[in-house]
């Protein structure tokens, strides 16, 4: 809540001031344990109740293509430029709301008007996690000064910045950190024009998410047995397992597109069954996770 107040995310207003017909969205608190042992709480809006075209317009997060990240890193490596990473603290809290949005305080945090005892609601001035609308922005920026360039690549709340002049790069970093609350993650490690891009943390998170962190590892991503789409009716996965399979395939597909090209063929075959997966597909998908269990650190260089 201190972070919300710091960014002036909301104003306290009485429910009687909310225009007739305007929704007052519910909120809830989400809790998470950070890798460094800190505990984090986040206020989330029930944006699923918003209607497109009525409560918000076009919306998407500034998520750049994987190739843009690779090209930025490749240019930095080729020219032996330092590559820095910045993380925007409370990224969504910097975006102004383009329409009036009213939300109720999360359970346990409700406020009352001290004079009348009337419950207070929040009128949002800035975006909050869970809202359907976010600011739409380009993702790759190039700043030129004479024959010197600085490249800045934005992926939601992570930023890569590199350039041909250290003083100019430092200046642009300072301009960003002066304007927004950011964490400087430092320089990306690379040597002699090569940069390794591991996703070990993502792999470990994936294994934990699907309960495969203690699975027996295998040496190849392919299942080996023939996977036919013509399976007995009793082998078709139920709604819950079907959703798990689709989520699993989306997570593995993202990994294959980013850095783990060794998964490409297995993912291609298993993705064909996403609309109607059967038990053998789930077994094969878990086989891929078992392969990742034994090979968590194969990096793209």
GROMACS .gro file of C-alpha atoms in nm:
model
  301
    1UNK     CA    1   0.000   0.000   0.000
    2UNK     CA    2   0.294   0.233   0.064
    3UNK     CA    3   0.400   0.182  -0.298
    4UNK     CA    4   0.049   0.270  -0.420
    5UNK     CA    5   0.049   0.589  -0.214
    6UNK     CA    6   0.399   0.676  -0.335
    7UNK     CA    7   0.281   0.658  -0.697
    8UNK     CA    8  -0.050   0.838  -0.618
    9UNK     CA    9  -0.239   0.543  -0.766
   10UNK     CA   10  -0.576   0.625  -0.608
   11UNK     CA   11  -0.791   0.888  -0.443
   12UNK     CA   12  -1.035   0.809  -0.163
   13UNK     CA   13  -1.394   0.892  -0.262
   14UNK     CA   14  -1.736   0.809  -0.112
   15UNK     CA   15  -1.946   0.552  -0.301
   16UNK     CA   16  -2.217   0.817  -0.342
   17UNK     CA   17  -1.985   1.008  -0.578
   18UNK     CA   18  -1.956   0.714  -0.819
   19UNK     CA   19  -2.166   0.788  -1.134
   20UNK     CA   20  -2.479   0.578  -1.176
   21UNK     CA   21  -2.410   0.263  -1.378
   22UNK     CA   22  -2.034   0.276  -1.314
   23UNK     CA   23  -1.890  -0.052  -1.186
   24UNK     CA   24  -1.706  -0.066  -0.854
   25UNK     CA   25  -1.459  -0.349  -0.907
   26UNK     CA   26  -1.352  -0.584  -0.631
   27UNK     CA   27  -0.988  -0.620  -0.526
   28UNK     CA   28  -0.787  -0.879  -0.340
   29UNK     CA   29  -0.437  -0.910  -0.201
   30UNK     CA   30  -0.189  -1.148  -0.364
   31UNK     CA   31   0.107  -1.274  -0.163
   32UNK     CA   32   0.440  -1.407  -0.288
   33UNK     CA   33   0.779  -1.512  -0.152
   34UNK     CA   34   1.071  -1.352  -0.338
   35UNK     CA   35   1.391  -1.542  -0.420
   36UNK     CA   36   1.586  -1.329  -0.172
   37UNK     CA   37   1.355  -1.431   0.113
   38UNK     CA   38   1.144  -1.114   0.117
   39UNK     CA   39   0.765  -1.132   0.136
   40UNK     CA   40   0.569  -0.937  -0.123
   41UNK     CA   41   0.203  -0.833  -0.125
   42UNK     CA   42   0.023  -0.696  -0.430
   43UNK     CA   43  -0.323  -0.541  -0.461
   44UNK     CA   44  -0.500  -0.692  -0.763
   45UNK     CA   45  -0.818  -0.564  -0.930
   46UNK     CA   46  -1.090  -0.801  -1.053
   47UNK     CA   47  -1.053  -0.680  -1.412
   48UNK     CA   48  -1.241  -0.985  -1.543
   49UNK     CA   49  -1.563  -0.789  -1.479
   50UNK     CA   50  -1.463  -0.514  -1.723
   51UNK     CA   51  -1.629  -0.501  -2.064
   52UNK     CA   52  -1.414  -0.429  -2.372
   53UNK     CA   53  -1.519  -0.112  -2.551
   54UNK     CA   54  -1.713   0.004  -2.247
   55UNK     CA   55  -1.465  -0.005  -1.958
   56UNK     CA   56  -1.145  -0.004  -2.162
   57UNK     CA   57  -1.019   0.031  -2.519
   58UNK     CA   58  -0.726  -0.135  -2.692
   59UNK     CA   59  -0.482  -0.279  -2.441
   60UNK     CA   60  -0.154  -0.465  -2.451
   61UNK     CA   61   0.168  -0.467  -2.254
   62UNK     CA   62   0.495  -0.355  -2.419
   63UNK     CA   63   0.632  -0.705  -2.474
   64UNK     CA   64   0.899  -0.711  -2.741
   65UNK     CA   65   0.970  -0.996  -2.980
   66UNK     CA   66   1.233  -1.245  -2.870
   67UNK     CA   67   1.430  -1.158  -3.184
   68UNK     CA   68   1.447  -0.793  -3.068
   69UNK     CA   69   1.618  -0.900  -2.746
   70UNK     CA   70   1.857  -1.123  -2.941
   71UNK     CA   71   1.938  -0.848  -3.192
   72UNK     CA   72   2.001  -0.594  -2.914
   73UNK     CA   73   2.236  -0.837  -2.738
   74UNK     CA   74   2.405  -0.935  -3.066
   75UNK     CA   75   2.474  -0.570  -3.157
   76UNK     CA   76   2.618  -0.510  -2.811
   77UNK     CA   77   2.840  -0.818  -2.831
   78UNK     CA   78   2.956  -0.745  -3.186
   79UNK     CA   79   3.063  -0.393  -3.091
   80UNK     CA   80   3.192  -0.497  -2.747
   81UNK     CA   81   2.947  -0.257  -2.580
   82UNK     CA   82   2.839  -0.312  -2.219
   83UNK     CA   83   2.480  -0.437  -2.191
   84UNK     CA   84   2.288  -0.326  -1.883
   85UNK     CA   85   1.959  -0.451  -1.743
   86UNK     CA   86   1.707  -0.237  -1.553
   87UNK     CA   87   1.394  -0.349  -1.374
   88UNK     CA   88   1.104  -0.106  -1.330
   89UNK     CA   89   0.965  -0.119  -0.977
   90UNK     CA   90   0.583  -0.131  -0.981
   91UNK     CA   91   0.579  -0.090  -1.359
   92UNK     CA   92   0.200  -0.081  -1.402
   93UNK     CA   93   0.171   0.187  -1.134
   94UNK     CA   94   0.339   0.440  -1.366
   95UNK     CA   95   0.064   0.426  -1.630
   96UNK     CA   96  -0.218   0.682  -1.608
   97UNK     CA   97  -0.577   0.556  -1.630
   98UNK     CA   98  -0.746   0.685  -1.945
   99UNK     CA   99  -1.097   0.625  -1.802
  100UNK     CA  100  -1.258   0.652  -1.461
  101UNK     CA  101  -1.212   0.329  -1.265
  102UNK     CA  102  -1.351   0.266  -0.916
  103UNK     CA  103  -1.246  -0.025  -0.694
  104UNK     CA  104  -1.323  -0.145  -0.345
  105UNK     CA  105  -1.038  -0.178  -0.092
  106UNK     CA  106  -0.906  -0.530  -0.042
  107UNK     CA  107  -1.057  -0.732   0.245
  108UNK     CA  108  -0.903  -0.619   0.571
  109UNK     CA  109  -0.802  -0.275   0.437
  110UNK     CA  110  -1.141  -0.102   0.410
  111UNK     CA  111  -1.152   0.266   0.511
  112UNK     CA  112  -1.434   0.483   0.642
  113UNK     CA  113  -1.511   0.852   0.636
  114UNK     CA  114  -1.420   0.969   0.987
  115UNK     CA  115  -1.710   1.217   0.993
  116UNK     CA  116  -1.995   1.011   0.847
  117UNK     CA  117  -1.873   0.654   0.894
  118UNK     CA  118  -1.943   0.589   0.524
  119UNK     CA  119  -1.723   0.328   0.356
  120UNK     CA  120  -1.469   0.469   0.113
  121UNK     CA  121  -1.383   0.339  -0.236
  122UNK     CA  122  -1.075   0.405  -0.450
  123UNK     CA  123  -1.089   0.610  -0.768
  124UNK     CA  124  -0.782   0.499  -0.963
  125UNK     CA  125  -0.556   0.763  -1.115
  126UNK     CA  126  -0.302   0.508  -1.238
  127UNK     CA  127  -0.320   0.151  -1.361
  128UNK     CA  128  -0.326  -0.132  -1.110
  129UNK     CA  129  -0.248  -0.502  -1.150
  130UNK     CA  130  -0.547  -0.689  -1.288
  131UNK     CA  131  -0.695  -0.406  -1.493
  132UNK     CA  132  -0.759  -0.491  -1.856
  133UNK     CA  133  -0.618  -0.163  -1.985
  134UNK     CA  134  -0.248  -0.082  -1.989
  135UNK     CA  135  -0.046   0.175  -2.178
  136UNK     CA  136   0.050   0.068  -2.529
  137UNK     CA  137   0.410   0.149  -2.620
  138UNK     CA  138   0.673   0.055  -2.876
  139UNK     CA  139   0.939  -0.178  -2.741
  140UNK     CA  140   1.267  -0.087  -2.914
  141UNK     CA  141   1.409   0.265  -2.906
  142UNK     CA  142   1.724   0.395  -3.075
  143UNK     CA  143   1.885   0.723  -2.970
  144UNK     CA  144   2.148   0.873  -3.201
  145UNK     CA  145   2.401   1.148  -3.134
  146UNK     CA  146   2.627   1.201  -3.434
  147UNK     CA  147   2.759   0.855  -3.518
  148UNK     CA  148   2.693   0.720  -3.166
  149UNK     CA  149   2.380   0.516  -3.094
  150UNK     CA  150   2.213   0.390  -2.777
  151UNK     CA  151   1.961   0.104  -2.802
  152UNK     CA  152   1.692   0.048  -2.541
  153UNK     CA  153   1.469  -0.262  -2.551
  154UNK     CA  154   1.159  -0.283  -2.327
  155UNK     CA  155   0.994  -0.612  -2.228
  156UNK     CA  156   0.703  -0.531  -1.992
  157UNK     CA  157   0.902  -0.415  -1.686
  158UNK     CA  158   1.252  -0.526  -1.788
  159UNK     CA  159   1.482  -0.302  -1.992
  160UNK     CA  160   1.804  -0.376  -2.179
  161UNK     CA  161   2.024  -0.080  -2.272
  162UNK     CA  162   2.350  -0.075  -2.468
  163UNK     CA  163   2.540   0.177  -2.675
  164UNK     CA  164   2.867   0.293  -2.821
  165UNK     CA  165   2.948   0.560  -2.563
  166UNK     CA  166   2.961   0.480  -2.192
  167UNK     CA  167   2.893   0.839  -2.085
  168UNK     CA  168   2.584   0.858  -2.306
  169UNK     CA  169   2.457   0.519  -2.184
  170UNK     CA  170   2.504   0.630  -1.822
  171UNK     CA  171   2.321   0.954  -1.900
  172UNK     CA  172   2.021   0.767  -2.045
  173UNK     CA  173   2.016   0.527  -1.750
  174UNK     CA  174   2.015   0.824  -1.512
  175UNK     CA  175   1.730   0.990  -1.703
  176UNK     CA  176   1.526   0.671  -1.665
  177UNK     CA  177   1.605   0.614  -1.297
  178UNK     CA  178   1.534   0.982  -1.219
  179UNK     CA  179   1.193   0.956  -1.385
  180UNK     CA  180   1.091   0.606  -1.270
  181UNK     CA  181   1.162   0.392  -0.966
  182UNK     CA  182   1.401   0.129  -1.107
  183UNK     CA  183   1.646  -0.135  -0.993
  184UNK     CA  184   1.978  -0.136  -1.180
  185UNK     CA  185   2.054  -0.506  -1.235
  186UNK     CA  186   2.405  -0.423  -1.355
  187UNK     CA  187   2.594  -0.533  -1.663
  188UNK     CA  188   2.513  -0.857  -1.841
  189UNK     CA  189   2.808  -1.099  -1.834
  190UNK     CA  190   2.977  -1.173  -2.162
  191UNK     CA  191   3.331  -1.226  -2.282
  192UNK     CA  192   3.511  -1.182  -2.615
  193UNK     CA  193   3.198  -1.100  -2.812
  194UNK     CA  194   2.983  -1.385  -2.681
  195UNK     CA  195   2.687  -1.366  -2.446
  196UNK     CA  196   2.528  -1.670  -2.280
  197UNK     CA  197   2.151  -1.651  -2.224
  198UNK     CA  198   2.054  -1.923  -1.974
  199UNK     CA  199   1.701  -1.975  -1.841
  200UNK     CA  200   1.784  -2.205  -1.551
  201UNK     CA  201   1.559  -2.017  -1.309
  202UNK     CA  202   1.265  -2.044  -1.551
  203UNK     CA  203   1.329  -2.418  -1.592
  204UNK     CA  204   1.338  -2.473  -1.216
  205UNK     CA  205   1.018  -2.271  -1.174
  206UNK     CA  206   0.855  -2.483  -1.445
  207UNK     CA  207   0.954  -2.808  -1.276
  208UNK     CA  208   0.823  -2.686  -0.942
  209UNK     CA  209   0.496  -2.562  -1.092
  210UNK     CA  210   0.413  -2.906  -1.232
  211UNK     CA  211   0.556  -3.110  -0.945
  212UNK     CA  212   0.848  -3.249  -1.147
  213UNK     CA  213   1.140  -3.110  -0.945
  214UNK     CA  214   1.223  -3.457  -0.809
  215UNK     CA  215   1.144  -3.651  -1.130
  216UNK     CA  216   1.395  -3.897  -1.273
  217UNK     CA  217   1.586  -3.724  -1.555
  218UNK     CA  218   1.603  -3.860  -1.910
  219UNK     CA  219   1.862  -3.794  -2.180
  220UNK     CA  220   1.639  -3.690  -2.473
  221UNK     CA  221   1.332  -3.463  -2.504
  222UNK     CA  222   1.150  -3.699  -2.742
  223UNK     CA  223   0.915  -3.953  -2.583
  224UNK     CA  224   1.016  -4.239  -2.814
  225UNK     CA  225   0.678  -4.413  -2.830
  226UNK     CA  226   0.445  -4.333  -3.119
  227UNK     CA  227   0.194  -4.060  -3.037
  228UNK     CA  228  -0.123  -4.106  -3.240
  229UNK     CA  229  -0.419  -3.869  -3.243
  230UNK     CA  230  -0.649  -4.169  -3.280
  231UNK     CA  231  -0.675  -4.275  -2.916
  232UNK     CA  232  -0.952  -4.457  -2.726
  233UNK     CA  233  -1.223  -4.234  -2.581
  234UNK     CA  234  -1.134  -4.331  -2.225
  235UNK     CA  235  -0.781  -4.193  -2.278
  236UNK     CA  236  -0.901  -3.835  -2.342
  237UNK     CA  237  -0.802  -3.599  -2.061
  238UNK     CA  238  -1.071  -3.442  -1.846
  239UNK     CA  239  -1.125  -3.062  -1.836
  240UNK     CA  240  -0.884  -3.008  -1.545
  241UNK     CA  241  -0.599  -3.217  -1.690
  242UNK     CA  242  -0.661  -3.067  -2.034
  243UNK     CA  243  -0.608  -2.719  -1.891
  244UNK     CA  244  -0.290  -2.835  -1.716
  245UNK     CA  245  -0.161  -2.986  -2.042
  246UNK     CA  246  -0.230  -2.667  -2.237
  247UNK     CA  247  -0.060  -2.457  -1.970
  248UNK     CA  248   0.237  -2.694  -1.969
  249UNK     CA  249   0.272  -2.675  -2.347
  250UNK     CA  250   0.254  -2.294  -2.346
  251UNK     CA  251   0.532  -2.277  -2.086
  252UNK     CA  252   0.755  -2.524  -2.271
  253UNK     CA  253   0.685  -2.351  -2.605
  254UNK     CA  254   0.801  -2.018  -2.462
  255UNK     CA  255   1.123  -2.183  -2.343
  256UNK     CA  256   1.178  -2.345  -2.685
  257UNK     CA  257   1.129  -2.013  -2.865
  258UNK     CA  258   1.365  -1.822  -2.636
  259UNK     CA  259   1.673  -2.035  -2.571
  260UNK     CA  260   1.602  -2.409  -2.578
  261UNK     CA  261   1.592  -2.499  -2.945
  262UNK     CA  262   1.661  -2.862  -2.849
  263UNK     CA  263   1.294  -2.883  -2.746
  264UNK     CA  264   1.157  -2.763  -3.080
  265UNK     CA  265   1.065  -3.097  -3.240
  266UNK     CA  266   0.910  -3.241  -2.924
  267UNK     CA  267   0.706  -2.923  -2.872
  268UNK     CA  268   0.594  -2.927  -3.237
  269UNK     CA  269   0.454  -3.278  -3.200
  270UNK     CA  270   0.290  -3.224  -2.863
  271UNK     CA  271   0.132  -2.891  -2.959
  272UNK     CA  272  -0.080  -3.067  -3.220
  273UNK     CA  273  -0.280  -3.227  -2.939
  274UNK     CA  274  -0.357  -2.909  -2.743
  275UNK     CA  275  -0.723  -2.898  -2.847
  276UNK     CA  276  -0.794  -3.261  -2.749
  277UNK     CA  277  -0.503  -3.413  -2.552
  278UNK     CA  278  -0.500  -3.774  -2.433
  279UNK     CA  279  -0.306  -3.952  -2.160
  280UNK     CA  280  -0.010  -4.041  -2.383
  281UNK     CA  281   0.031  -3.671  -2.467
  282UNK     CA  282   0.050  -3.583  -2.099
  283UNK     CA  283   0.305  -3.859  -2.043
  284UNK     CA  284   0.514  -3.726  -2.333
  285UNK     CA  285   0.490  -3.368  -2.203
  286UNK     CA  286   0.612  -3.482  -1.862
  287UNK     CA  287   0.895  -3.663  -2.043
  288UNK     CA  288   1.007  -3.321  -2.175
  289UNK     CA  289   1.005  -3.189  -1.818
  290UNK     CA  290   1.211  -3.489  -1.706
  291UNK     CA  291   1.459  -3.402  -1.982
  292UNK     CA  292   1.474  -3.045  -1.847
  293UNK     CA  293   1.527  -3.186  -1.498
  294UNK     CA  294   1.849  -3.346  -1.621
  295UNK     CA  295   1.948  -3.059  -1.853
  296UNK     CA  296   1.843  -2.730  -1.692
  297UNK     CA  297   2.135  -2.523  -1.819
  298UNK     CA  298   2.176  -2.545  -2.196
  299UNK     CA  299   2.227  -2.185  -2.304
  300UNK     CA  300   2.199  -2.001  -2.632
  301UNK     CA  301   2.526  -1.820  -2.705
   0.00000   0.00000   0.00000
